[in-house]
Tab-separated table of N, CA, C and O in Angstrom:
chain	number	residue	atom	x	y	z
A	1	GLN	N	130.519	31.816	48.496
A	1	GLN	CA	129.700	31.148	49.504
A	1	GLN	C	128.943	30.164	48.389
A	1	GLN	O	128.209	30.287	47.807
A	2	ALA	N	129.136	28.629	49.267
A	2	ALA	CA	128.216	27.593	48.406
A	2	ALA	C	126.835	27.882	48.722
A	2	ALA	O	126.252	28.279	49.808
A	3	GLN	N	126.093	27.990	47.397
A	3	GLN	CA	124.476	27.300	47.775
A	3	GLN	C	124.080	25.996	48.112
A	3	GLN	O	124.520	25.351	47.283
A	4	LEU	N	122.995	25.557	48.809
A	4	LEU	CA	123.067	24.468	49.535
A	4	LEU	C	121.459	24.378	49.451
A	4	LEU	O	121.163	25.163	49.422
A	5	LEU	N	121.437	23.421	48.593
A	5	LEU	CA	119.526	22.685	48.640
A	5	LEU	C	119.899	21.092	49.328
A	5	LEU	O	120.110	20.666	48.936
A	6	GLU	N	118.895	21.523	50.095
A	6	GLU	CA	118.184	19.923	50.832
A	6	GLU	C	117.175	19.676	50.094
A	6	GLU	O	116.368	20.046	49.393
A	7	SER	N	116.757	18.334	50.276
A	7	SER	CA	116.046	17.480	49.656
A	7	SER	C	116.011	16.122	50.845
A	7	SER	O	117.127	16.067	51.634
A	8	GLY	N	114.633	15.359	50.169
A	8	GLY	CA	114.499	13.915	51.124
A	8	GLY	C	113.834	14.250	52.589
A	8	GLY	O	113.391	13.216	52.656
A	9	GLY	N	113.255	15.318	52.889
A	9	GLY	CA	112.079	15.181	53.960
A	9	GLY	C	110.511	14.548	53.351
A	9	GLY	O	110.709	14.280	52.546
A	10	GLY	N	109.889	14.616	54.874
A	10	GLY	CA	108.703	14.060	54.360
A	10	GLY	C	108.293	13.417	55.624
A	10	GLY	O	108.556	13.950	56.610
A	11	SER	N	107.173	12.800	55.392
A	11	SER	CA	106.419	11.988	56.487
A	11	SER	C	106.881	10.646	56.859
A	11	SER	O	106.367	10.378	55.935
A	12	VAL	N	106.964	10.490	58.070
A	12	VAL	CA	107.395	9.187	58.257
A	12	VAL	C	106.795	8.621	59.479
A	12	VAL	O	106.434	9.412	60.457
A	13	GLN	N	106.064	7.630	59.804
A	13	GLN	CA	105.862	6.587	61.018
A	13	GLN	C	107.018	6.431	61.782
A	13	GLN	O	108.114	6.260	61.757
A	14	ALA	N	106.744	6.703	62.982
A	14	ALA	CA	107.803	6.048	64.378
A	14	ALA	C	108.760	5.142	63.886
A	14	ALA	O	107.869	4.131	63.662
A	15	GLY	N	109.950	5.199	64.306
A	15	GLY	CA	110.412	3.835	63.752
A	15	GLY	C	111.004	3.844	62.353
A	15	GLY	O	112.308	2.926	62.211
A	16	GLY	N	110.757	4.646	61.574
A	16	GLY	CA	111.062	4.770	60.136
A	16	GLY	C	112.358	5.328	59.792
A	16	GLY	O	112.976	5.992	60.574
A	17	SER	N	112.763	5.416	58.544
A	17	SER	CA	113.967	6.043	58.302
A	17	SER	C	113.892	7.378	57.180
A	17	SER	O	112.966	7.232	56.470
A	18	LEU	N	114.657	8.086	56.962
A	18	LEU	CA	114.670	8.767	56.188
A	18	LEU	C	116.183	8.950	55.488
A	18	LEU	O	116.721	9.432	57.117
A	19	ARG	N	116.650	9.934	54.583
A	19	ARG	CA	117.886	10.171	54.340
A	19	ARG	C	117.696	11.720	53.401
A	19	ARG	O	116.973	12.056	52.825
A	20	LEU	N	118.250	12.365	54.104
A	20	LEU	CA	118.264	13.756	53.741
A	20	LEU	C	119.729	14.071	53.010
A	20	LEU	O	120.407	13.788	53.345
A	21	SER	N	119.521	15.076	51.891
A	21	SER	CA	120.427	15.232	51.255
A	21	SER	C	120.553	16.780	50.846
A	21	SER	O	119.513	17.344	51.260
A	22	CYS	N	122.080	17.379	50.607
A	22	CYS	CA	122.276	18.853	50.831
A	22	CYS	C	123.240	18.740	49.741
A	22	CYS	O	124.649	18.325	49.785
A	23	ALA	N	122.933	19.450	48.331
A	23	ALA	CA	123.562	19.347	47.258
A	23	ALA	C	124.486	20.765	47.376
A	23	ALA	O	123.449	21.986	47.599
A	24	ALA	N	125.600	20.979	47.074
A	24	ALA	CA	126.102	22.091	47.505
A	24	ALA	C	126.690	22.462	45.633
A	24	ALA	O	126.699	22.014	45.069
A	25	SER	N	126.375	23.493	45.746
A	25	SER	CA	126.840	24.533	44.443
A	25	SER	C	128.305	24.500	44.118
A	25	SER	O	128.804	24.602	42.785
A	26	GLU	N	129.079	24.020	45.206
A	26	GLU	CA	130.780	24.336	45.064
A	26	GLU	C	131.247	23.354	45.448
A	26	GLU	O	130.815	22.339	46.245
A	27	TYR	N	132.724	23.088	45.431
A	27	TYR	CA	133.180	21.750	46.062
A	27	TYR	C	133.496	21.661	47.148
A	27	TYR	O	133.886	22.690	47.571
A	28	ILE	N	133.051	20.794	48.002
A	28	ILE	CA	132.797	20.443	49.597
A	28	ILE	C	133.854	19.300	49.595
A	28	ILE	O	133.530	18.591	49.002
A	29	ASP	N	134.527	19.358	50.743
A	29	ASP	CA	135.386	18.003	51.101
A	29	ASP	C	135.423	18.327	52.374
A	29	ASP	O	135.053	18.732	53.321
A	30	ARG	N	136.195	17.426	52.695
A	30	ARG	CA	136.172	17.220	54.073
A	30	ARG	C	137.618	18.086	55.166
A	30	ARG	O	137.588	18.027	56.286
A	31	ARG	N	137.821	18.968	54.354
A	31	ARG	CA	138.628	20.137	54.615
A	31	ARG	C	137.401	21.101	55.526
A	31	ARG	O	137.905	21.881	56.009
A	32	ASN	N	136.075	21.056	54.828
A	32	ASN	CA	135.125	22.198	55.368
A	32	ASN	C	134.456	21.477	56.410
A	32	ASN	O	134.474	19.975	57.222
A	33	CYS	N	134.014	22.334	57.163
A	33	CYS	CA	132.878	21.993	58.223
A	33	CYS	C	131.257	21.674	57.625
A	33	CYS	O	131.170	22.449	56.872
A	34	MET	N	131.331	20.911	58.209
A	34	MET	CA	129.594	20.330	57.488
A	34	MET	C	128.977	20.250	58.729
A	34	MET	O	129.061	19.515	59.728
A	35	GLY	N	127.571	20.329	58.261
A	35	GLY	CA	126.615	20.171	59.966
A	35	GLY	C	125.112	20.288	59.286
A	35	GLY	O	124.717	20.626	58.424
A	36	TRP	N	124.342	19.605	60.407
A	36	TRP	CA	122.978	19.622	59.837
A	36	TRP	C	122.195	20.298	61.471
A	36	TRP	O	122.804	20.055	62.603
A	37	PHE	N	121.372	21.059	61.300
A	37	PHE	CA	120.933	21.361	62.094
A	37	PHE	C	119.358	21.191	62.068
A	37	PHE	O	118.764	21.005	61.325
A	38	ARG	N	118.194	21.799	63.272
A	38	ARG	CA	116.961	21.092	62.867
A	38	ARG	C	116.225	22.709	63.753
A	38	ARG	O	116.718	23.064	65.120
A	39	GLN	N	115.245	22.665	63.382
A	39	GLN	CA	114.325	23.973	64.344
A	39	GLN	C	112.331	23.434	64.379
A	39	GLN	O	112.176	23.345	63.182
A	40	VAL	N	112.567	23.695	65.403
A	40	VAL	CA	110.795	23.906	65.600
A	40	VAL	C	110.392	24.979	65.858
A	40	VAL	O	110.637	25.741	66.597
A	41	PRO	N	109.375	25.454	65.440
A	41	PRO	CA	108.801	26.924	65.732
A	41	PRO	C	108.581	27.477	67.241
A	41	PRO	O	107.966	26.145	67.882
A	42	GLY	N	109.300	28.250	67.547
A	42	GLY	CA	108.852	28.601	68.813
A	42	GLY	C	110.034	28.304	69.599
A	42	GLY	O	110.116	28.511	70.647
A	43	LYS	N	110.958	27.349	68.910
A	43	LYS	CA	112.202	26.960	69.618
A	43	LYS	C	113.436	27.080	69.094
A	43	LYS	O	113.471	27.379	68.101
A	44	GLU	N	114.810	27.414	69.882
A	44	GLU	CA	115.969	27.408	69.148
A	44	GLU	C	116.362	26.398	68.587
A	44	GLU	O	116.162	25.336	68.367
A	45	ARG	N	117.182	27.226	67.229
A	45	ARG	CA	117.981	25.985	66.416
A	45	ARG	C	118.613	25.229	67.628
A	45	ARG	O	119.317	25.466	67.937
A	46	GLU	N	118.776	23.726	66.891
A	46	GLU	CA	119.337	22.734	67.673
A	46	GLU	C	120.243	22.144	66.360
A	46	GLU	O	119.997	21.697	65.450
A	47	GLU	N	121.566	22.042	67.029
A	47	GLU	CA	122.759	21.401	65.906
A	47	GLU	C	122.589	20.101	66.261
A	47	GLU	O	122.499	19.066	67.610
A	48	VAL	N	122.503	19.342	65.224
A	48	VAL	CA	122.087	17.563	65.405
A	48	VAL	C	123.171	16.829	64.711
A	48	VAL	O	123.692	15.966	65.988
A	49	ALA	N	124.153	17.208	63.923
A	49	ALA	CA	125.295	16.589	63.506
A	49	ALA	C	126.111	17.598	63.072
A	49	ALA	O	126.036	18.325	62.307
A	50	ARG	N	127.579	17.392	63.172
A	50	ARG	CA	128.710	18.159	62.823
A	50	ARG	C	129.710	17.379	62.384
A	50	ARG	O	130.053	16.433	63.169
A	51	TYR	N	130.690	17.820	61.250
A	51	TYR	CA	131.824	17.096	61.205
A	51	TYR	C	133.218	18.210	60.538
A	51	TYR	O	132.701	19.150	60.004
A	52	ASP	N	134.021	18.266	61.114
A	52	ASP	CA	135.392	18.538	60.818
A	52	ASP	C	136.520	17.947	60.449
A	52	ASP	O	136.494	17.381	61.574
A	53	SER	N	137.653	18.412	60.005
A	53	SER	CA	139.187	17.426	60.268
A	53	SER	C	139.294	17.675	61.951
A	53	SER	O	140.443	17.134	61.645
A	54	TRP	N	139.280	18.510	62.586
A	54	TRP	CA	139.883	18.629	63.901
A	54	TRP	C	139.131	17.766	64.917
A	54	TRP	O	139.851	16.899	65.830
A	55	GLN	N	137.916	17.928	65.255
A	55	GLN	CA	137.213	17.565	65.963
A	55	GLN	C	136.451	15.970	65.480
A	55	GLN	O	135.808	15.075	66.224
A	56	GLY	N	136.604	15.567	64.020
A	56	GLY	CA	135.670	14.297	63.584
A	56	GLY	C	134.027	15.046	64.049
A	56	GLY	O	133.861	16.147	63.573
A	57	THR	N	133.410	13.673	64.031
A	57	THR	CA	132.077	14.139	63.891
A	57	THR	C	131.556	13.900	65.204
A	57	THR	O	131.904	13.162	66.473
A	58	ILE	N	130.525	14.681	65.782
A	58	ILE	CA	129.773	15.149	66.789
A	58	ILE	C	128.486	14.999	66.572
A	58	ILE	O	128.105	15.467	65.587
A	59	TYR	N	127.734	14.358	67.435
A	59	TYR	CA	126.247	14.186	67.411
A	59	TYR	C	125.751	14.751	68.398
A	59	TYR	O	126.009	14.615	69.835
A	60	ALA	N	124.699	15.192	68.510
A	60	ALA	CA	123.585	15.738	69.411
A	60	ALA	C	123.394	14.405	70.256
A	60	ALA	O	123.168	13.554	69.679
A	61	ALA	N	123.049	14.727	71.527
A	61	ALA	CA	122.903	13.281	72.448
A	61	ALA	C	121.421	12.764	72.097
A	61	ALA	O	121.435	11.442	72.275
A	62	SER	N	120.622	13.647	71.638
A	62	SER	CA	119.161	13.096	71.573
A	62	SER	C	119.627	12.094	70.212
A	62	SER	O	118.451	11.434	69.712
A	63	VAL	N	120.256	12.351	69.286
A	63	VAL	CA	120.134	11.703	68.020
A	63	VAL	C	121.720	10.494	68.003
A	63	VAL	O	121.482	9.847	66.644
A	64	GLN	N	122.498	10.743	68.514
A	64	GLN	CA	123.711	9.788	68.809
A	64	GLN	C	122.757	8.076	68.621
A	64	GLN	O	121.917	7.851	69.543
A	65	GLY	N	124.033	7.370	67.919
A	65	GLY	CA	123.105	6.014	67.441
A	65	GLY	C	122.353	6.025	66.884
A	65	GLY	O	121.790	4.799	65.991
A	66	ARG	N	121.121	6.926	66.163
A	66	ARG	CA	120.392	6.798	65.199
A	66	ARG	C	120.699	7.593	64.096
A	66	ARG	O	120.267	7.178	62.665
A	67	PHE	N	121.251	8.630	64.188
A	67	PHE	CA	121.888	9.847	63.048
A	67	PHE	C	122.970	9.194	62.537
A	67	PHE	O	124.065	9.492	63.496
A	68	THR	N	123.356	9.165	60.846
A	68	THR	CA	124.508	9.196	60.396
A	68	THR	C	125.088	10.481	59.484
A	68	THR	O	124.270	10.554	58.625
A	69	ILE	N	125.892	11.334	59.820
A	69	ILE	CA	126.329	12.448	59.068
A	69	ILE	C	127.484	11.750	57.961
A	69	ILE	O	128.160	11.224	58.519
A	70	SER	N	127.126	11.910	56.802
A	70	SER	CA	128.140	11.342	56.070
A	70	SER	C	128.322	12.884	54.837
A	70	SER	O	127.356	13.765	54.369
A	71	SER	N	129.381	12.285	53.767
A	71	SER	CA	129.306	13.323	52.507
A	71	SER	C	129.840	12.442	51.470
A	71	SER	O	130.800	11.622	51.356
A	72	ASP	N	129.689	13.037	49.901
A	72	ASP	CA	130.036	12.219	49.024
A	72	ASP	C	130.770	13.610	48.179
A	72	ASP	O	129.872	14.341	47.458
A	73	ASN	N	131.795	13.651	48.189
A	73	ASN	CA	132.926	14.676	47.417
A	73	ASN	C	132.496	14.869	46.379
A	73	ASN	O	132.835	15.942	45.566
A	74	ALA	N	132.447	13.716	45.635
A	74	ALA	CA	132.356	13.085	44.180
A	74	ALA	C	131.104	14.273	43.581
A	74	ALA	O	131.100	14.750	42.393
A	75	LYS	N	130.264	14.367	44.303
A	75	LYS	CA	128.653	14.644	44.183
A	75	LYS	C	128.673	16.083	45.252
A	75	LYS	O	127.237	16.393	44.427
A	76	ASN	N	129.579	16.729	45.970
A	76	ASN	CA	129.618	17.848	46.289
A	76	ASN	C	128.327	17.962	47.271
A	76	ASN	O	127.122	18.526	47.447
A	77	THR	N	127.877	16.826	47.802
A	77	THR	CA	126.578	16.447	48.648
A	77	THR	C	126.901	15.951	49.908
A	77	THR	O	127.965	15.415	50.182
A	78	LEU	N	126.086	16.509	50.963
A	78	LEU	CA	126.193	15.872	52.344
A	78	LEU	C	124.721	15.139	52.635
A	78	LEU	O	123.629	15.539	51.998
A	79	TYR	N	124.773	14.348	53.309
A	79	TYR	CA	123.783	13.699	54.016
A	79	TYR	C	123.383	13.562	55.431
A	79	TYR	O	124.349	13.740	55.987
A	80	LEU	N	122.367	13.107	55.365
A	80	LEU	CA	121.910	12.884	57.049
A	80	LEU	C	121.112	11.769	56.659
A	80	LEU	O	120.177	11.537	56.604
A	81	GLN	N	121.547	10.547	57.341
A	81	GLN	CA	120.724	9.437	57.540
A	81	GLN	C	120.388	9.574	58.687
A	81	GLN	O	120.267	9.274	59.699
A	82	MET	N	118.857	9.148	58.670
A	82	MET	CA	117.838	9.132	60.313
A	82	MET	C	117.213	7.969	59.940
A	82	MET	O	116.278	7.692	59.462
A	83	ASP	N	117.432	7.054	61.311
A	83	ASP	CA	117.127	5.974	61.642
A	83	ASP	C	116.105	6.252	62.687
A	83	ASP	O	116.384	6.884	63.763
A	84	SER	N	115.408	5.092	62.894
A	84	SER	CA	114.468	4.842	64.196
A	84	SER	C	114.399	5.801	64.478
A	84	SER	O	114.283	6.897	65.726
A	85	LEU	N	112.989	7.018	63.650
A	85	LEU	CA	112.665	8.048	64.011
A	85	LEU	C	111.778	8.253	64.704
A	85	LEU	O	111.103	6.985	65.420
A	86	LYS	N	111.405	9.343	65.857
A	86	LYS	CA	110.571	9.407	66.980
A	86	LYS	C	109.770	10.729	66.752
A	86	LYS	O	110.596	11.701	65.975
A	87	PRO	N	108.415	10.642	67.152
A	87	PRO	CA	108.099	11.812	66.694
A	87	PRO	C	108.733	13.187	67.265
A	87	PRO	O	108.407	14.694	66.569
A	88	GLU	N	109.398	13.259	68.259
A	88	GLU	CA	110.415	14.658	68.498
A	88	GLU	C	111.368	14.817	67.747
A	88	GLU	O	111.822	15.888	68.085
A	89	ASP	N	111.576	14.014	66.559
A	89	ASP	CA	112.455	14.766	65.647
A	89	ASP	C	112.138	15.663	64.530
A	89	ASP	O	112.646	15.637	64.072
A	90	THR	N	110.436	15.558	64.807
A	90	THR	CA	109.609	16.445	63.804
A	90	THR	C	110.314	17.893	64.099
A	90	THR	O	110.374	18.304	64.917
A	91	ALA	N	110.726	18.483	62.930
A	91	ALA	CA	111.662	19.761	62.747
A	91	ALA	C	111.690	19.943	61.366
A	91	ALA	O	111.614	19.372	60.423
A	92	MET	N	111.741	21.347	61.290
A	92	MET	CA	112.487	21.807	59.950
A	92	MET	C	114.043	21.543	60.057
A	92	MET	O	114.741	21.856	60.894
A	93	TYR	N	114.750	20.470	58.803
A	93	TYR	CA	116.329	20.449	59.124
A	93	TYR	C	116.918	21.278	58.102
A	93	TYR	O	116.483	21.440	56.956
A	94	TYR	N	118.030	21.715	58.453
A	94	TYR	CA	118.859	22.595	57.647
A	94	TYR	C	120.254	21.939	57.433
A	94	TYR	O	121.159	21.744	58.576
A	95	CYS	N	120.762	22.020	56.221
A	95	CYS	CA	122.514	21.805	56.180
A	95	CYS	C	123.049	23.239	56.417
A	95	CYS	O	122.903	24.238	55.805
A	96	ALA	N	124.254	23.070	56.858
A	96	ALA	CA	125.255	24.554	56.505
A	96	ALA	C	126.975	23.846	56.489
A	96	ALA	O	127.267	22.605	56.655
A	97	VAL	N	127.623	24.713	55.811
A	97	VAL	CA	128.727	24.623	55.626
A	97	VAL	C	129.717	25.489	55.936
A	97	VAL	O	129.270	26.684	55.446
A	98	GLY	N	130.730	25.166	56.301
A	98	GLY	CA	131.830	26.351	56.406
A	98	GLY	C	133.149	26.066	55.772
A	98	GLY	O	133.536	25.113	55.252
A	99	GLY	N	133.806	27.269	55.634
A	99	GLY	CA	135.269	26.850	55.292
A	99	GLY	C	136.657	26.396	55.958
A	99	GLY	O	137.439	26.144	54.882
A	100	GLY	N	136.183	26.325	57.051
A	100	GLY	CA	137.712	25.881	57.781
A	100	GLY	C	136.696	24.829	59.264
A	100	GLY	O	135.833	24.079	58.927
A	101	TYR	N	137.307	24.744	60.098
A	101	TYR	CA	137.174	24.139	61.251
A	101	TYR	C	135.627	25.006	61.740
A	101	TYR	O	135.564	25.689	61.226
A	102	CYS	N	134.931	24.075	62.409
A	102	CYS	CA	133.702	24.614	62.632
A	102	CYS	C	133.536	25.378	63.526
A	102	CYS	O	132.455	26.193	64.130
A	103	TYR	N	134.766	25.403	64.721
A	103	TYR	CA	134.713	26.828	65.297
A	103	TYR	C	134.557	27.884	64.673
A	103	TYR	O	134.035	29.130	65.458
A	104	ARG	N	134.777	28.093	63.661
A	104	ARG	CA	134.559	29.529	62.524
A	104	ARG	C	133.405	29.411	62.624
A	104	ARG	O	133.310	30.916	61.763
A	105	GLY	N	132.417	28.971	62.915
A	105	GLY	CA	131.274	29.160	62.150
A	105	GLY	C	130.901	28.499	60.607
A	105	GLY	O	131.516	28.230	59.883
A	106	PHE	N	129.967	28.495	60.609
A	106	PHE	CA	129.049	28.374	59.095
A	106	PHE	C	128.845	29.103	58.008
A	106	PHE	O	128.466	30.038	58.756
A	107	ASP	N	129.333	29.304	57.048
A	107	ASP	CA	129.155	30.328	55.992
A	107	ASP	C	127.823	29.749	54.866
A	107	ASP	O	127.373	31.107	54.704
A	108	SER	N	127.585	28.718	54.518
A	108	SER	CA	126.292	28.597	54.117
A	108	SER	C	125.419	27.860	54.459
A	108	SER	O	125.284	27.049	55.349
A	109	TRP	N	124.084	28.198	54.178
A	109	TRP	CA	122.682	27.474	54.853
A	109	TRP	C	121.993	27.134	53.581
A	109	TRP	O	121.615	28.042	52.954
A	110	GLY	N	121.378	25.805	53.726
A	110	GLY	CA	120.222	25.574	52.872
A	110	GLY	C	119.234	26.334	53.192
A	110	GLY	O	118.747	26.961	54.394
A	111	GLN	N	117.906	26.119	52.439
A	111	GLN	CA	116.709	26.620	52.770
A	111	GLN	C	115.532	25.513	53.887
A	111	GLN	O	114.585	26.583	54.388
A	112	GLY	N	116.151	24.570	53.721
A	112	GLY	CA	115.445	23.566	55.179
A	112	GLY	C	114.517	22.633	54.031
A	112	GLY	O	114.020	22.842	53.346
A	113	THR	N	114.356	21.583	54.761
A	113	THR	CA	113.388	20.539	54.292
A	113	THR	C	112.690	19.818	55.792
A	113	THR	O	113.681	19.986	56.775
A	114	GLN	N	111.498	19.759	55.623
A	114	GLN	CA	110.416	19.401	56.737
A	114	GLN	C	110.377	18.014	56.944
A	114	GLN	O	110.591	17.029	55.995
A	115	VAL	N	110.792	17.465	58.307
A	115	VAL	CA	110.878	16.134	58.418
A	115	VAL	C	109.942	16.142	59.762
A	115	VAL	O	109.346	16.767	60.575
A	116	THR	N	108.461	15.087	59.553
A	116	THR	CA	107.337	14.948	60.339
A	116	THR	C	107.273	13.749	60.589
A	116	THR	O	107.304	12.587	59.616
A	117	VAL	N	107.442	13.254	61.820
A	117	VAL	CA	107.718	11.821	62.255
A	117	VAL	C	106.091	12.002	63.250
A	117	VAL	O	105.565	12.099	64.250
A	118	SER	N	105.328	10.841	62.669
A	118	SER	CA	104.286	10.322	63.467
A	118	SER	C	104.113	9.237	64.166
A	118	SER	O	104.791	8.212	64.228
A	119	SER	N	103.536	9.237	65.607
A	119	SER	CA	103.600	8.020	66.469
A	119	SER	C	102.494	6.886	65.943
A	119	SER	O	101.509	7.572	65.430
């Protein structure tokens, strides 16, 4: 299983942008399932965006049009570009990677990076 390390979280005002990065210890490419999740204390984890070669890219309705998932295979890094941030986007964000199609689940998880959006 790959080790994943997120970075790029922080505090930003509403309307601002952040780019989260997720560096993998092993090679990842578009044959992998890649995803971003977020969680607020006391609430269930929410899937924000995911990609696999079967279904392509899927976004949660709450972030559609504002967030973009991408990857750089040469750097073994997954990204989440977050624009037009809203206070309700405040959460701990986690990246995850799976060995195949996403319906098979995710094998590796990062430790999380905090995103705080103020109004």
